[in-house]
Amino acid sequence: MALLPLTALFEGDVLELLIPVDDADSVETVTAAIAHHVVGHRVAHRDAPIRLRHNGNVLDPHATIGASGVGPLDHVEAFYD
């Protein structure tokens, strides 16, 4: 378990975020951390799953973020599926 700071953008938002997560967190947990700061504030809530993209690839929500090839200060994008 190690700190893994990420830069993140939620599709439709105007602000880039710095999100500190643990490399053992699931992709779904990281997505929820990003959405916590955006959904209902600058992006409307939708009844749809939120997914996470890294380098153009949509990540498996059940995989750990560290095992998904995401490194410190990498950029990820959250979006409604």
CSV table of C-alpha atoms in Angstrom, one decimal:
chain,number,residue,atom,x,y,z
A,1,MET,CA,0.0,0.0,0.0
A,2,ALA,CA,1.4,3.3,-1.1
A,3,LEU,CA,0.2,6.8,-1.8
A,4,LEU,CA,-0.7,7.3,-5.4
A,5,PRO,CA,-1.5,10.9,-6.3
A,6,LEU,CA,-3.4,11.3,-9.6
A,7,THR,CA,-4.5,14.2,-11.8
A,8,ALA,CA,-8.1,13.7,-12.8
A,9,LEU,CA,-10.8,15.3,-14.9
A,10,PHE,CA,-14.5,14.4,-14.9
A,11,GLU,CA,-15.9,14.6,-18.4
A,12,GLY,CA,-18.0,17.8,-18.6
A,13,ASP,CA,-16.1,19.5,-15.7
A,14,VAL,CA,-13.8,22.5,-16.1
A,15,LEU,CA,-11.4,21.8,-13.2
A,16,GLU,CA,-8.5,19.4,-13.1
A,17,LEU,CA,-8.2,17.7,-9.7
A,18,LEU,CA,-5.3,16.3,-7.7
A,19,ILE,CA,-6.7,13.1,-6.0
A,20,PRO,CA,-4.5,11.2,-3.5
A,21,VAL,CA,-5.5,7.5,-3.5
A,22,ASP,CA,-3.9,4.3,-2.3
A,23,ASP,CA,-2.4,2.0,-5.0
A,24,ALA,CA,-4.4,-0.9,-3.5
A,25,ASP,CA,-7.7,1.0,-4.0
A,26,SER,CA,-10.0,-0.4,-6.6
A,27,VAL,CA,-10.6,1.6,-9.8
A,28,GLU,CA,-14.3,1.9,-8.6
A,29,THR,CA,-13.1,3.5,-5.4
A,30,VAL,CA,-10.9,6.0,-7.3
A,31,THR,CA,-13.8,6.8,-9.5
A,32,ALA,CA,-16.0,7.5,-6.5
A,33,ALA,CA,-13.3,9.8,-5.0
A,34,ILE,CA,-13.2,11.8,-8.2
A,35,ALA,CA,-17.0,11.9,-8.5
A,36,HIS,CA,-17.3,13.1,-4.9
A,37,HIS,CA,-15.7,16.4,-5.8
A,38,VAL,CA,-17.6,17.0,-9.0
A,39,VAL,CA,-21.0,15.2,-9.3
A,40,GLY,CA,-23.8,17.4,-8.0
A,41,HIS,CA,-21.4,20.4,-7.9
A,42,ARG,CA,-20.3,21.2,-11.5
A,43,VAL,CA,-21.6,18.1,-13.3
A,44,ALA,CA,-25.2,16.9,-12.9
A,45,HIS,CA,-25.9,13.6,-11.3
A,46,ARG,CA,-27.0,10.9,-13.7
A,47,ASP,CA,-28.4,7.4,-13.1
A,48,ALA,CA,-25.5,5.7,-15.0
A,49,PRO,CA,-22.3,4.0,-14.0
A,50,ILE,CA,-19.1,6.1,-13.8
A,51,ARG,CA,-16.1,4.6,-15.5
A,52,LEU,CA,-12.4,5.6,-15.5
A,53,ARG,CA,-10.1,6.0,-18.5
A,54,HIS,CA,-6.3,6.1,-18.6
A,55,ASN,CA,-4.3,6.6,-21.7
A,56,GLY,CA,-7.4,6.0,-23.8
A,57,ASN,CA,-8.2,2.6,-22.1
A,58,VAL,CA,-11.3,2.1,-20.0
A,59,LEU,CA,-10.1,0.4,-16.7
A,60,ASP,CA,-11.8,-2.6,-15.1
A,61,PRO,CA,-13.7,-1.2,-12.1
A,62,HIS,CA,-12.8,-4.2,-10.0
A,63,ALA,CA,-9.0,-4.1,-10.6
A,64,THR,CA,-6.7,-2.2,-8.3
A,65,ILE,CA,-5.5,1.2,-9.6
A,66,GLY,CA,-1.9,0.2,-9.0
A,67,ALA,CA,-2.2,-3.0,-11.0
A,68,SER,CA,-4.0,-1.1,-13.9
A,69,GLY,CA,-0.8,0.5,-15.0
A,70,VAL,CA,-1.5,3.9,-13.5
A,71,GLY,CA,1.5,5.6,-11.9
A,72,PRO,CA,2.1,8.7,-9.7
A,73,LEU,CA,0.7,11.9,-11.2
A,74,ASP,CA,-0.8,10.1,-14.2
A,75,HIS,CA,-3.9,11.6,-15.7
A,76,VAL,CA,-7.2,9.8,-15.5
A,77,GLU,CA,-10.6,10.7,-16.8
A,78,ALA,CA,-13.9,9.8,-15.2
A,79,PHE,CA,-17.0,9.7,-17.3
A,80,TYR,CA,-20.6,8.5,-17.3
A,81,ASP,CA,-21.0,5.2,-19.3
